[in-house]
Amino acid sequence: MCELLGIASKIATDVDFSFTFKGFAMRGGQTGPHADGWGVSLYEGPFARTFLEPRPAYGSALARFLRDNPIHASVVVAHVRKMTVGQAAIENTHPFVRVFHHRHITFAHNGTLPNVHKIPLAYESTVGTTDSEHSFCVMLERLHKLYPHEYPKDPLELGRRLFEIGNELGEDGVFNFLFSDGEYLYARCGDNLSLITRQAPFGNATLVDTDVTVQLADMLDPEQRVVIVATEPLTRETEWQKATPGTLWVIGHGDLVETFRNN
Amino acid sequence: MCELLGIASKIATDVDFSFTFKGFAMRGGQTGPHADGWGVSLYEGPFARTFLEPRPAYGSALARFLRDNPIHASVVVAHVRKMTVGQAAIENTHPFVRVFHHRHITFAHNGTLPNVHKIPLAYESTVGTTDSEHSFCVMLERLHKLYPHEYPKDPLELGRRLFEIGNELGEDGVFNFLFSDGEYLYARCGDNLSLITRQAPFGNATLVDTDVTVQLADMLDPEQRVVIVATEPLTRETEWQKATPGTLWVIGHGDLVETFRNN
């Protein structure tokens, strides 16, 4: 199993990521067992700058480089990996990235879909050997059929499609995922996903994985609003809400825009 | 105009890249005018670890990180950019990367194809606004039609296809390119491309762009063989050979395997 981290903020910044990633990265080999790789996609407009390593995030020179040379982004998709399917190799490291109608789509998965590889692919192709990348390719081919000429303009319509595809593929196993186009973040709960919204007036935040506490008001623009999604709450703030299985959240510009739920 | 650098060596190493990139990176804003971005793809098997920046390579923290934390690769595709079409933005920075039959394909272009955007795309899509990325997408769609089910097994056959596509698209303008699948490097000369092969017994090499001289024998495994392709020779070695316009070189495992030429 793995851990997911997604951030969608109103104002592009590196602050939320730098702080949150500190705790998150510790789960990659220090406080957690997720030592088989890590990756992060940081969106600059439609382009996802993606950094991946098939080694623990904790102690990584590349993770340190990202902390020392922060990149501004309003949407971030990150993942630390404990391998279940596919060996520890760069090509099996999340997020996966593909191009769809003039933007990078990024995808990170927590869970296992044991039979998804039986769904054939017509055009898309995996580089690695994970069920996760295969499921991403299946989703992209579905979206290409639904939207052959241009990207869906309505994020709620796309959210509903991803909710439906998520329900369908999720019948096969555990399917927590983050899917983003750089503007919106679509987060599905298979069995484990939590969310927090931060806006002024900001309080304190203490990382769960280390003793660091920050005054959020000192770090964040008063106009900032940010939504953080993670497998497990990363801070001791009490406002984290846990999704019920099957939920798909549509998040953008610092807001939880829509929640799709079964029944 | 831009500059291209491709390396294909018998033994995966970081030595050739670290040394050669030193001179190459200087052309990105120091000894050359190519200050609008740079990028490099380093293959680990079928996966191209790709680092891009829409800023000069010279003085870049990311370029310094790559020098300080070298990554072993047998195939490298690199580019420094002086923009002609499309603004200085991360999405317009080469190499471009797509997935085709279980491997990353990387592509970097030097030149301009003013009319290539008139060729419609059915499935592939650009993220940025360059003629270069569009021409890459056109090439990929052609290859998908020629090889719908699996990757071409014979690099010479693929080389001939790329030679033909190169001739066709190249009628529109200047089309120097590097195209790689991680095993072979396909290098086309539109108007300017040079190549050198190094093997034991190794001599000296002095960078053109700076005074650094190295004893290659001190750096390279005696079993090593390496082919370097570049827009302009990067060292003062006399063995650099210049291609005639229209030439396509197929390079792999440290050998120049085939040369396709018009007439």
Short mmCIF file of C-alpha atoms in Angstrom, two decimals:
data_model
loop_
_atom_site.label_atom_id
_atom_site.label_comp_id
_atom_site.label_asym_id
_atom_site.label_seq_id
_atom_site.Cartn_x
_atom_site.Cartn_y
_atom_site.Cartn_z
CA MET A 1 0.00 0.00 0.00
CA CYS A 2 1.01 3.56 -0.57
CA GLU A 3 0.12 7.04 0.52
CA LEU A 4 -1.37 9.83 -1.53
CA LEU A 5 -1.06 13.58 -1.09
CA GLY A 6 -2.92 16.14 -3.18
CA ILE A 7 -2.99 19.93 -2.82
CA ALA A 8 -5.16 22.44 -4.70
CA SER A 9 -4.78 26.05 -3.64
CA LYS A 10 -6.31 29.34 -4.73
CA ILE A 11 -2.93 31.05 -5.11
CA ALA A 12 0.08 29.24 -6.57
CA THR A 13 2.65 28.83 -3.81
CA ASP A 14 5.33 26.49 -2.56
CA VAL A 15 4.47 26.89 1.11
CA ASP A 16 1.82 24.25 1.58
CA PHE A 17 3.86 21.73 -0.31
CA SER A 18 7.14 22.45 1.47
CA PHE A 19 5.53 22.11 4.89
CA THR A 20 3.23 19.21 4.15
CA PHE A 21 5.82 17.31 2.16
CA LYS A 22 8.12 17.33 5.18
CA GLY A 23 5.80 15.03 7.07
CA PHE A 24 4.74 13.15 3.98
CA ALA A 25 8.32 12.40 2.94
CA MET A 26 9.04 10.94 6.39
CA ARG A 27 6.50 8.23 5.66
CA GLY A 28 8.78 7.27 2.80
CA GLY A 29 11.17 5.20 4.87
CA GLN A 30 11.29 7.00 8.22
CA THR A 31 7.98 6.99 10.13
CA GLY A 32 6.22 4.81 7.54
CA PRO A 33 7.06 1.71 5.54
CA HIS A 34 6.61 3.36 2.13
CA ALA A 35 10.23 3.02 1.15
CA ASP A 36 10.03 1.77 -2.42
CA GLY A 37 9.76 5.08 -4.19
CA TRP A 38 8.15 8.47 -4.25
CA GLY A 39 7.08 11.03 -6.78
CA VAL A 40 5.52 14.44 -7.09
CA SER A 41 3.92 16.40 -9.94
CA LEU A 42 3.89 20.18 -9.56
CA TYR A 43 1.77 21.97 -12.13
CA GLU A 44 2.96 25.05 -13.95
CA GLY A 45 -0.17 25.82 -15.97
CA PRO A 46 -1.00 22.72 -18.03
CA PHE A 47 2.46 21.21 -17.55
CA ALA A 48 3.20 18.85 -14.68
CA ARG A 49 6.84 19.05 -13.63
CA THR A 50 7.32 15.55 -12.31
CA PHE A 51 10.10 14.25 -10.07
CA LEU A 52 10.30 10.53 -9.37
CA GLU A 53 12.66 8.22 -7.53
CA PRO A 54 12.53 4.47 -6.93
CA ARG A 55 14.13 5.00 -3.52
CA PRO A 56 12.89 6.25 -0.14
CA ALA A 57 11.88 9.92 -0.05
CA TYR A 58 13.48 10.24 3.35
CA GLY A 59 17.14 11.07 2.85
CA SER A 60 16.73 11.60 -0.91
CA ALA A 61 18.94 14.24 -2.54
CA LEU A 62 16.18 14.97 -5.04
CA ALA A 63 13.58 15.53 -2.29
CA ARG A 64 16.09 17.80 -0.56
CA PHE A 65 16.63 19.68 -3.83
CA LEU A 66 12.88 20.29 -4.07
CA ARG A 67 12.77 21.59 -0.52
CA ASP A 68 15.76 23.90 -1.17
CA ASN A 69 14.53 25.07 -4.58
CA PRO A 70 10.77 25.28 -4.16
CA ILE A 71 8.55 25.38 -7.25
CA HIS A 72 5.34 27.41 -7.16
CA ALA A 73 2.26 25.39 -8.04
CA SER A 74 -1.44 25.58 -7.36
CA VAL A 75 -1.98 21.86 -7.88
CA VAL A 76 0.30 19.14 -6.50
CA VAL A 77 -0.04 15.36 -6.75
CA ALA A 78 2.38 13.29 -4.65
CA HIS A 79 2.83 9.66 -3.75
CA VAL A 80 5.05 7.48 -1.59
CA ARG A 81 5.14 3.84 -2.54
CA LYS A 82 5.23 0.51 -0.75
CA MET A 83 5.20 -1.90 -3.62
CA THR A 84 2.54 -4.55 -3.97
CA VAL A 85 2.46 -5.11 -7.74
CA GLY A 86 5.56 -4.46 -9.88
CA GLN A 87 9.12 -4.11 -8.58
CA ALA A 88 10.79 -0.99 -7.21
CA ALA A 89 11.73 0.68 -10.47
CA ILE A 90 11.43 4.20 -11.80
CA GLU A 91 8.81 3.12 -14.36
CA ASN A 92 6.56 1.84 -11.56
CA THR A 93 6.73 5.05 -9.57
CA HIS A 94 3.68 7.33 -9.29
CA PRO A 95 2.41 9.87 -10.39
CA PHE A 96 2.01 8.65 -13.95
CA VAL A 97 1.76 11.33 -16.61
CA ARG A 98 0.06 11.42 -20.02
CA VAL A 99 -1.03 14.17 -22.40
CA PHE A 100 -4.76 14.61 -23.09
CA HIS A 101 -6.07 17.58 -25.09
CA HIS A 102 -3.24 20.03 -24.50
CA ARG A 103 -2.55 19.36 -20.82
CA HIS A 104 -0.74 16.84 -18.67
CA ILE A 105 -2.96 14.47 -16.77
CA THR A 106 -1.36 13.03 -13.63
CA PHE A 107 -2.51 10.00 -11.72
CA ALA A 108 -1.49 8.36 -8.45
CA HIS A 109 -3.12 5.27 -6.96
CA ASN A 110 -3.26 3.63 -3.57
CA GLY A 111 -4.59 0.08 -3.51
CA THR A 112 -4.62 -2.89 -5.85
CA LEU A 113 -6.83 -3.81 -8.81
CA PRO A 114 -5.82 -7.43 -9.42
CA ASN A 115 -7.74 -7.92 -12.68
CA VAL A 116 -7.51 -4.55 -14.36
CA HIS A 117 -4.74 -5.71 -16.70
CA LYS A 118 -7.33 -7.95 -18.41
CA ILE A 119 -8.96 -4.83 -19.86
CA PRO A 120 -7.24 -4.40 -23.23
CA LEU A 121 -5.73 -1.10 -24.33
CA ALA A 122 -6.12 0.12 -27.92
CA TYR A 123 -3.77 3.11 -28.08
CA GLU A 124 -2.43 3.93 -24.64
CA SER A 125 0.39 1.83 -23.26
CA THR A 126 2.11 1.29 -19.94
CA VAL A 127 5.85 1.74 -19.43
CA GLY A 128 6.00 -0.19 -16.15
CA THR A 129 4.21 -3.25 -14.81
CA THR A 130 1.77 -1.89 -12.22
CA ASP A 131 -2.00 -2.34 -12.12
CA SER A 132 -2.08 1.39 -11.28
CA GLU A 133 -0.59 2.58 -14.56
CA HIS A 134 -2.78 0.15 -16.48
CA SER A 135 -5.91 1.46 -14.76
CA PHE A 136 -4.84 5.02 -15.63
CA CYS A 137 -4.49 4.01 -19.30
CA VAL A 138 -7.97 2.43 -19.20
CA MET A 139 -9.39 5.67 -17.77
CA LEU A 140 -7.67 7.76 -20.46
CA GLU A 141 -9.02 5.60 -23.26
CA ARG A 142 -12.53 5.96 -21.81
CA LEU A 143 -12.11 9.73 -21.66
CA HIS A 144 -10.77 9.83 -25.24
CA LYS A 145 -13.95 8.06 -26.36
CA LEU A 146 -16.17 10.41 -24.37
CA TYR A 147 -14.26 13.54 -25.40
CA PRO A 148 -12.55 12.84 -28.73
CA HIS A 149 -12.15 16.47 -29.84
CA GLU A 150 -11.63 18.65 -26.82
CA TYR A 151 -11.22 18.62 -23.09
CA PRO A 152 -14.48 18.60 -21.10
CA LYS A 153 -15.25 22.19 -20.17
CA ASP A 154 -17.27 21.37 -17.06
CA PRO A 155 -15.24 19.95 -14.15
CA LEU A 156 -18.44 18.60 -12.56
CA GLU A 157 -19.27 16.62 -15.68
CA LEU A 158 -15.74 15.22 -15.75
CA GLY A 159 -16.04 14.54 -12.01
CA ARG A 160 -19.22 12.53 -12.59
CA ARG A 161 -17.49 10.49 -15.33
CA LEU A 162 -14.51 9.78 -13.09
CA PHE A 163 -16.89 8.88 -10.25
CA GLU A 164 -18.61 6.34 -12.54
CA ILE A 165 -15.36 4.91 -13.91
CA GLY A 166 -14.02 4.79 -10.34
CA ASN A 167 -17.03 2.81 -9.16
CA GLU A 168 -16.68 0.40 -12.04
CA LEU A 169 -12.94 -0.26 -11.80
CA GLY A 170 -13.13 -0.09 -8.00
CA GLU A 171 -15.30 -3.21 -7.90
CA ASP A 172 -12.13 -5.15 -8.62
CA GLY A 173 -10.24 -4.08 -5.50
CA VAL A 174 -9.03 -1.02 -3.63
CA PHE A 175 -9.04 2.12 -5.76
CA ASN A 176 -8.04 5.29 -3.96
CA PHE A 177 -6.72 7.73 -6.53
CA LEU A 178 -5.74 11.29 -7.35
CA PHE A 179 -6.31 12.49 -10.92
CA SER A 180 -5.50 16.02 -12.02
CA ASP A 181 -5.42 18.23 -15.09
CA GLY A 182 -3.56 21.06 -13.38
CA GLU A 183 -6.67 23.08 -12.69
CA TYR A 184 -8.84 20.58 -10.83
CA LEU A 185 -7.96 17.69 -8.61
CA TYR A 186 -10.25 14.66 -8.62
CA ALA A 187 -9.76 12.52 -5.53
CA ARG A 188 -11.44 9.15 -5.09
CA CYS A 189 -11.76 7.25 -1.84
CA GLY A 190 -11.65 3.47 -2.18
CA ASP A 191 -11.19 2.82 1.51
CA ASN A 192 -9.07 5.60 2.95
CA LEU A 193 -8.86 9.30 2.12
CA SER A 194 -9.10 12.46 4.20
CA LEU A 195 -9.41 16.14 3.37
CA ILE A 196 -8.88 19.46 5.07
CA THR A 197 -9.65 23.01 3.91
CA ARG A 198 -7.60 25.87 5.29
CA GLN A 199 -8.57 29.53 5.04
CA ALA A 200 -8.22 32.66 7.15
CA PRO A 201 -8.22 33.01 10.08
CA PHE A 202 -5.45 30.42 10.11
CA GLY A 203 -4.47 28.57 13.29
CA ASN A 204 -1.56 26.29 14.09
CA ALA A 205 -0.63 23.06 12.39
CA THR A 206 1.55 20.33 13.86
CA LEU A 207 2.81 17.53 11.66
CA VAL A 208 1.76 14.06 12.77
CA ASP A 209 5.07 12.52 11.72
CA THR A 210 7.43 14.94 13.42
CA ASP A 211 7.25 17.59 16.09
CA VAL A 212 7.25 20.58 13.76
CA THR A 213 4.49 23.10 14.49
CA VAL A 214 3.86 26.14 12.32
CA GLN A 215 1.69 29.21 12.63
CA LEU A 216 -0.17 28.95 9.36
CA ALA A 217 -0.94 32.69 9.40
CA ASP A 218 2.81 33.38 9.23
CA MET A 219 3.18 31.20 6.17
CA LEU A 220 0.06 31.82 4.16
CA ASP A 221 -1.26 34.82 2.26
CA PRO A 222 -4.45 36.00 4.03
CA GLU A 223 -6.25 35.56 0.70
CA GLN A 224 -5.02 31.98 0.37
CA ARG A 225 -7.37 29.04 0.50
CA VAL A 226 -6.06 25.51 0.21
CA VAL A 227 -7.49 22.02 0.16
CA ILE A 228 -5.24 19.11 1.14
CA VAL A 229 -6.18 15.49 0.50
CA ALA A 230 -4.18 12.65 1.99
CA THR A 231 -4.46 8.95 2.74
CA GLU A 232 -4.09 9.75 6.44
CA PRO A 233 -4.25 13.20 8.07
CA LEU A 234 -0.79 14.75 8.00
CA THR A 235 -1.37 17.26 10.79
CA ARG A 236 -3.03 17.17 14.20
CA GLU A 237 -5.68 19.68 13.13
CA THR A 238 -9.14 18.39 14.04
CA GLU A 239 -10.82 19.61 10.84
CA TRP A 240 -9.73 16.64 8.73
CA GLN A 241 -12.77 14.87 7.30
CA LYS A 242 -12.67 11.25 6.19
CA ALA A 243 -14.46 10.18 3.01
CA THR A 244 -16.80 7.22 2.80
CA PRO A 245 -15.78 4.50 0.32
CA GLY A 246 -16.75 5.39 -3.25
CA THR A 247 -16.67 9.16 -2.70
CA LEU A 248 -15.16 11.31 -5.42
CA TRP A 249 -14.16 14.86 -4.50
CA VAL A 250 -13.78 17.60 -7.12
CA ILE A 251 -11.34 20.19 -5.81
CA GLY A 252 -10.11 23.35 -7.49
CA HIS A 253 -8.80 26.83 -6.69
CA GLY A 254 -8.75 26.08 -2.97
CA ASP A 255 -12.35 24.87 -2.80
CA LEU A 256 -14.03 21.52 -2.43
CA VAL A 257 -16.35 22.09 -5.39
CA GLU A 258 -18.39 18.89 -5.42
CA THR A 259 -18.75 15.56 -3.65
CA PHE A 260 -20.06 12.55 -5.55
CA ARG A 261 -21.26 9.71 -3.32
CA ASN A 262 -22.98 6.38 -3.84
CA ASN A 263 -26.68 6.69 -2.76
CA MET B 1 17.79 28.07 -33.09
CA CYS B 2 18.80 25.56 -30.51
CA GLU B 3 21.47 22.99 -29.87
CA LEU B 4 21.09 19.25 -29.63
CA LEU B 5 23.18 16.73 -27.71
CA GLY B 6 22.71 12.98 -27.88
CA ILE B 7 24.81 10.24 -26.28
CA ALA B 8 24.54 6.48 -26.76
CA SER B 9 27.11 4.38 -24.94
CA LYS B 10 27.83 0.69 -24.62
CA ILE B 11 27.97 0.80 -20.82
CA ALA B 12 25.56 2.91 -18.79
CA THR B 13 27.54 5.66 -17.11
CA ASP B 14 27.31 9.27 -16.03
CA VAL B 15 30.82 10.22 -17.12
CA ASP B 16 30.25 11.20 -20.72
CA PHE B 17 27.21 13.21 -19.80
CA SER B 18 28.81 15.01 -16.86
CA PHE B 19 31.81 16.03 -18.92
CA THR B 20 30.03 16.85 -22.16
CA PHE B 21 27.14 18.61 -20.46
CA LYS B 22 29.59 21.01 -18.85
CA GLY B 23 30.43 22.56 -22.23
CA PHE B 24 26.91 22.09 -23.55
CA ALA B 25 25.30 23.85 -20.60
CA MET B 26 27.60 26.84 -21.12
CA ARG B 27 25.94 27.41 -24.48
CA GLY B 28 22.74 27.90 -22.52
CA GLY B 29 23.38 31.52 -21.64
CA GLN B 30 27.16 31.73 -21.20
CA THR B 31 29.16 31.05 -24.37
CA GLY B 32 26.04 30.71 -26.54
CA PRO B 33 22.74 32.56 -26.92
CA HIS B 34 20.54 29.55 -26.08
CA ALA B 35 19.16 31.05 -22.90
CA ASP B 36 15.46 30.28 -23.14
CA GLY B 37 15.46 26.84 -21.62
CA TRP B 38 17.16 23.50 -21.48
CA GLY B 39 16.23 19.91 -20.89
CA VAL B 40 17.68 16.44 -20.66
CA SER B 41 16.25 12.92 -20.77
CA LEU B 42 18.33 10.21 -19.12
CA TYR B 43 17.13 6.70 -19.83
CA GLU B 44 16.84 4.08 -17.12
CA GLY B 45 15.72 1.12 -19.25
CA PRO B 46 12.56 2.16 -21.07
CA PHE B 47 11.93 5.14 -18.78
CA ALA B 48 13.30 8.58 -19.61
CA ARG B 49 13.97 10.59 -16.46
CA THR B 50 13.46 14.07 -17.84
CA PHE B 51 14.54 17.37 -16.31
CA LEU B 52 13.41 20.61 -17.92
CA GLU B 53 13.72 24.28 -17.16
CA PRO B 54 12.50 27.35 -19.06
CA ARG B 55 15.61 29.25 -17.89
CA PRO B 56 19.28 29.26 -18.91
CA ALA B 57 21.17 26.05 -18.16
CA TYR B 58 24.16 28.09 -17.12
CA GLY B 59 23.74 28.95 -13.42
CA SER B 60 20.73 26.64 -13.00
CA ALA B 61 20.31 24.91 -9.64
CA LEU B 62 18.72 21.94 -11.37
CA ALA B 63 21.65 21.57 -13.81
CA ARG B 64 24.00 21.79 -10.80
CA PHE B 65 21.95 19.13 -9.00
CA LEU B 66 22.37 16.81 -11.99
CA ARG B 67 26.12 17.39 -12.00
CA ASP B 68 26.33 16.74 -8.25
CA ASN B 69 23.99 13.73 -8.29
CA PRO B 70 24.80 12.00 -11.56
CA ILE B 71 22.36 9.49 -13.00
CA HIS B 72 23.67 6.49 -14.91
CA ALA B 73 22.26 6.18 -18.41
CA SER B 74 23.30 4.61 -21.69
CA VAL B 75 21.16 6.95 -23.77
CA VAL B 76 20.91 10.70 -23.20
CA VAL B 77 18.95 13.29 -25.17
CA ALA B 78 19.60 16.95 -24.30
CA HIS B 79 18.66 20.34 -25.69
CA VAL B 80 19.34 24.01 -25.02
CA ARG B 81 16.81 26.39 -26.48
CA LYS B 82 16.83 29.76 -28.16
CA MET B 83 13.17 30.27 -28.85
CA THR B 84 11.90 30.88 -32.37
CA VAL B 85 8.32 29.58 -32.15
CA GLY B 86 6.43 29.54 -28.82
CA GLN B 87 7.40 31.53 -25.73
CA ALA B 88 9.89 30.55 -23.04
CA ALA B 89 7.71 28.26 -20.97
CA ILE B 90 8.20 24.84 -19.44
CA GLU B 91 5.68 23.28 -21.86
CA ASN B 92 7.77 24.47 -24.83
CA THR B 93 11.01 23.01 -23.50
CA HIS B 94 12.60 19.99 -25.19
CA PRO B 95 12.95 16.99 -25.00
CA PHE B 96 9.27 16.11 -25.39
CA VAL B 97 8.22 12.74 -24.01
CA ARG B 98 5.43 10.35 -24.97
CA VAL B 99 4.72 6.67 -24.35
CA PHE B 100 4.66 4.29 -27.32
CA HIS B 101 4.44 0.53 -26.84
CA HIS B 102 5.83 0.23 -23.32
CA ARG B 103 8.68 2.75 -23.55
CA HIS B 104 9.22 6.46 -23.41
CA ILE B 105 10.00 8.09 -26.72
CA THR B 106 11.94 11.34 -26.40
CA PHE B 107 12.32 13.99 -29.08
CA ALA B 108 14.33 17.17 -29.40
CA HIS B 109 14.37 19.45 -32.45
CA ASN B 110 16.59 22.16 -33.81
CA GLY B 111 15.12 24.26 -36.60
CA THR B 112 11.67 25.44 -37.64
CA LEU B 113 8.86 23.77 -39.57
CA PRO B 114 6.53 26.72 -40.25
CA ASN B 115 3.62 24.72 -41.70
CA VAL B 116 3.70 21.49 -39.69
CA HIS B 117 0.82 22.63 -37.46
CA LYS B 118 -1.47 22.34 -40.51
CA ILE B 119 -1.13 18.54 -40.30
CA PRO B 120 -4.07 17.50 -38.11
CA LEU B 121 -3.65 15.19 -35.12
CA ALA B 122 -6.19 12.45 -34.40
CA TYR B 123 -5.16 11.22 -30.94
CA GLU B 124 -1.87 12.77 -29.90
CA SER B 125 -1.92 16.31 -28.56
CA THR B 126 0.59 19.01 -27.78
CA VAL B 127 0.89 20.65 -24.36
CA GLY B 128 2.84 23.68 -25.57
CA THR B 129 2.77 25.78 -28.73
CA THR B 130 5.92 24.78 -30.63
CA ASP B 131 6.17 23.42 -34.16
CA SER B 132 8.64 20.93 -32.66
CA GLU B 133 6.15 19.23 -30.35
CA HIS B 134 3.55 19.17 -33.11
CA SER B 135 6.00 17.51 -35.51
CA PHE B 136 6.77 14.91 -32.82
CA CYS B 137 3.05 14.17 -32.44
CA VAL B 138 2.72 13.79 -36.24
CA MET B 139 5.63 11.32 -36.22
CA LEU B 140 4.07 9.33 -33.37
CA GLU B 141 0.73 9.05 -35.14
CA ARG B 142 2.51 7.80 -38.27
CA LEU B 143 4.35 5.20 -36.20
CA HIS B 144 1.13 4.15 -34.47
CA LYS B 145 -0.38 3.48 -37.90
CA LEU B 146 2.68 1.56 -39.08
CA TYR B 147 3.06 -0.37 -35.82
CA PRO B 148 -0.37 -0.57 -34.15
CA HIS B 149 0.33 -3.64 -32.02
CA GLU B 150 3.95 -3.69 -30.99
CA TYR B 151 7.17 -1.79 -31.18
CA PRO B 152 9.21 -2.38 -34.35
CA LYS B 153 11.78 -5.05 -33.54
CA ASP B 154 14.34 -3.97 -36.14
CA PRO B 155 16.03 -0.63 -35.41
CA LEU B 156 17.12 -0.39 -39.05
CA GLU B 157 13.53 -0.67 -40.24
CA LEU B 158 12.47 2.02 -37.77
CA GLY B 159 15.46 4.07 -38.87
CA ARG B 160 14.33 3.88 -42.49
CA ARG B 161 10.82 4.98 -41.51
CA LEU B 162 12.15 7.93 -39.54
CA PHE B 163 14.47 8.78 -42.45
CA GLU B 164 11.44 8.87 -44.78
CA ILE B 165 9.25 10.87 -42.38
CA GLY B 166 12.20 13.19 -41.77
CA ASN B 167 12.61 13.83 -45.48
CA GLU B 168 8.91 14.52 -45.86
CA LEU B 169 8.47 16.87 -42.89
CA GLY B 170 11.91 18.37 -43.53
CA GLU B 171 10.75 19.78 -46.88
CA ASP B 172 8.90 22.41 -44.86
CA GLY B 173 11.96 23.89 -43.16
CA VAL B 174 14.91 22.97 -40.99
CA PHE B 175 14.51 19.62 -39.27
CA ASN B 176 17.48 18.49 -37.21
CA PHE B 177 16.22 16.10 -34.56
CA LEU B 178 17.07 13.46 -31.96
CA PHE B 179 14.54 10.68 -31.41
CA SER B 180 15.14 7.88 -28.92
CA ASP B 181 13.46 4.85 -27.41
CA GLY B 182 16.11 4.33 -24.73
CA GLU B 183 17.95 1.66 -26.66
CA TYR B 184 18.63 3.38 -29.98
CA LEU B 185 19.15 7.01 -30.82
CA TYR B 186 17.95 8.23 -34.21
CA ALA B 187 19.62 11.49 -35.19
CA ARG B 188 18.62 13.45 -38.29
CA CYS B 189 20.63 16.23 -39.89
CA GLY B 190 18.55 18.99 -41.45
CA ASP B 191 21.44 21.38 -41.88
CA ASN B 192 23.79 20.90 -38.97
CA LEU B 193 24.77 17.82 -36.99
CA SER B 194 28.09 16.24 -36.07
CA LEU B 195 29.11 12.93 -34.54
CA ILE B 196 32.10 11.41 -32.80
CA THR B 197 32.81 7.84 -31.70
CA ARG B 198 35.15 7.24 -28.79
CA GLN B 199 36.72 3.91 -27.94
CA ALA B 200 39.98 2.64 -26.51
CA PRO B 201 42.74 3.70 -26.78
CA PHE B 202 41.31 6.97 -25.51
CA GLY B 203 43.15 10.26 -25.96
CA ASN B 204 42.52 13.72 -24.56
CA ALA B 205 39.44 15.84 -25.00
CA THR B 206 39.26 19.60 -24.53
CA LEU B 207 35.89 21.32 -24.38
CA VAL B 208 35.36 23.97 -27.05
CA ASP B 209 33.40 26.22 -24.68
CA THR B 210 35.80 26.23 -21.76
CA ASP B 211 39.41 25.34 -21.10
CA VAL B 212 38.75 22.02 -19.38
CA THR B 213 40.82 19.14 -20.77
CA VAL B 214 40.39 15.56 -19.61
CA GLN B 215 42.31 12.36 -20.17
CA LEU B 216 39.47 10.20 -21.44
CA ALA B 217 41.32 7.03 -20.41
CA ASP B 218 41.15 8.17 -16.79
CA MET B 219 37.39 8.60 -17.00
CA LEU B 220 36.19 5.77 -19.19
CA ASP B 221 36.03 2.03 -18.73
CA PRO B 222 38.47 0.45 -21.24
CA GLU B 223 35.50 -1.56 -22.53
CA GLN B 224 33.43 1.57 -23.03
CA ARG B 225 32.39 2.78 -26.46
CA VAL B 226 30.37 5.92 -26.88
CA VAL B 227 28.85 7.90 -29.71
CA ILE B 228 28.13 11.60 -29.20
CA VAL B 229 25.98 13.62 -31.57
CA ALA B 230 25.76 17.41 -31.33
CA THR B 231 24.72 20.42 -33.36
CA GLU B 232 28.31 21.65 -33.23
CA PRO B 233 31.37 19.70 -32.02
CA LEU B 234 31.70 20.10 -28.27
CA THR B 235 35.38 19.18 -28.03
CA ARG B 236 38.50 20.01 -30.02
CA GLU B 237 38.99 16.37 -31.05
CA THR B 238 39.53 16.15 -34.80
CA GLU B 239 37.45 13.01 -35.27
CA TRP B 240 34.09 14.80 -35.36
CA GLN B 241 32.29 14.08 -38.62
CA LYS B 242 29.63 16.38 -40.03
CA ALA B 243 26.51 14.94 -41.63
CA THR B 244 25.19 16.00 -45.02
CA PRO B 245 21.63 17.41 -44.99
CA GLY B 246 18.99 14.68 -44.92
CA THR B 247 21.22 12.10 -43.21
CA LEU B 248 19.67 9.93 -40.51
CA TRP B 249 22.04 8.11 -38.17
CA VAL B 250 20.97 5.03 -36.20
CA ILE B 251 23.10 4.79 -33.06
CA GLY B 252 22.98 2.20 -30.31
CA HIS B 253 25.17 0.54 -27.67
CA GLY B 254 28.08 2.82 -28.52
CA ASP B 255 28.02 2.13 -32.26
CA LEU B 256 26.94 4.05 -35.31
CA VAL B 257 24.84 1.20 -36.66
CA GLU B 258 23.52 2.65 -39.90
CA THR B 259 23.57 5.81 -41.98
CA PHE B 260 20.62 6.64 -44.25
CA ARG B 261 21.38 9.25 -46.90
CA ASN B 262 19.55 10.73 -49.86
CA ASN B 263 21.15 9.27 -53.04
#
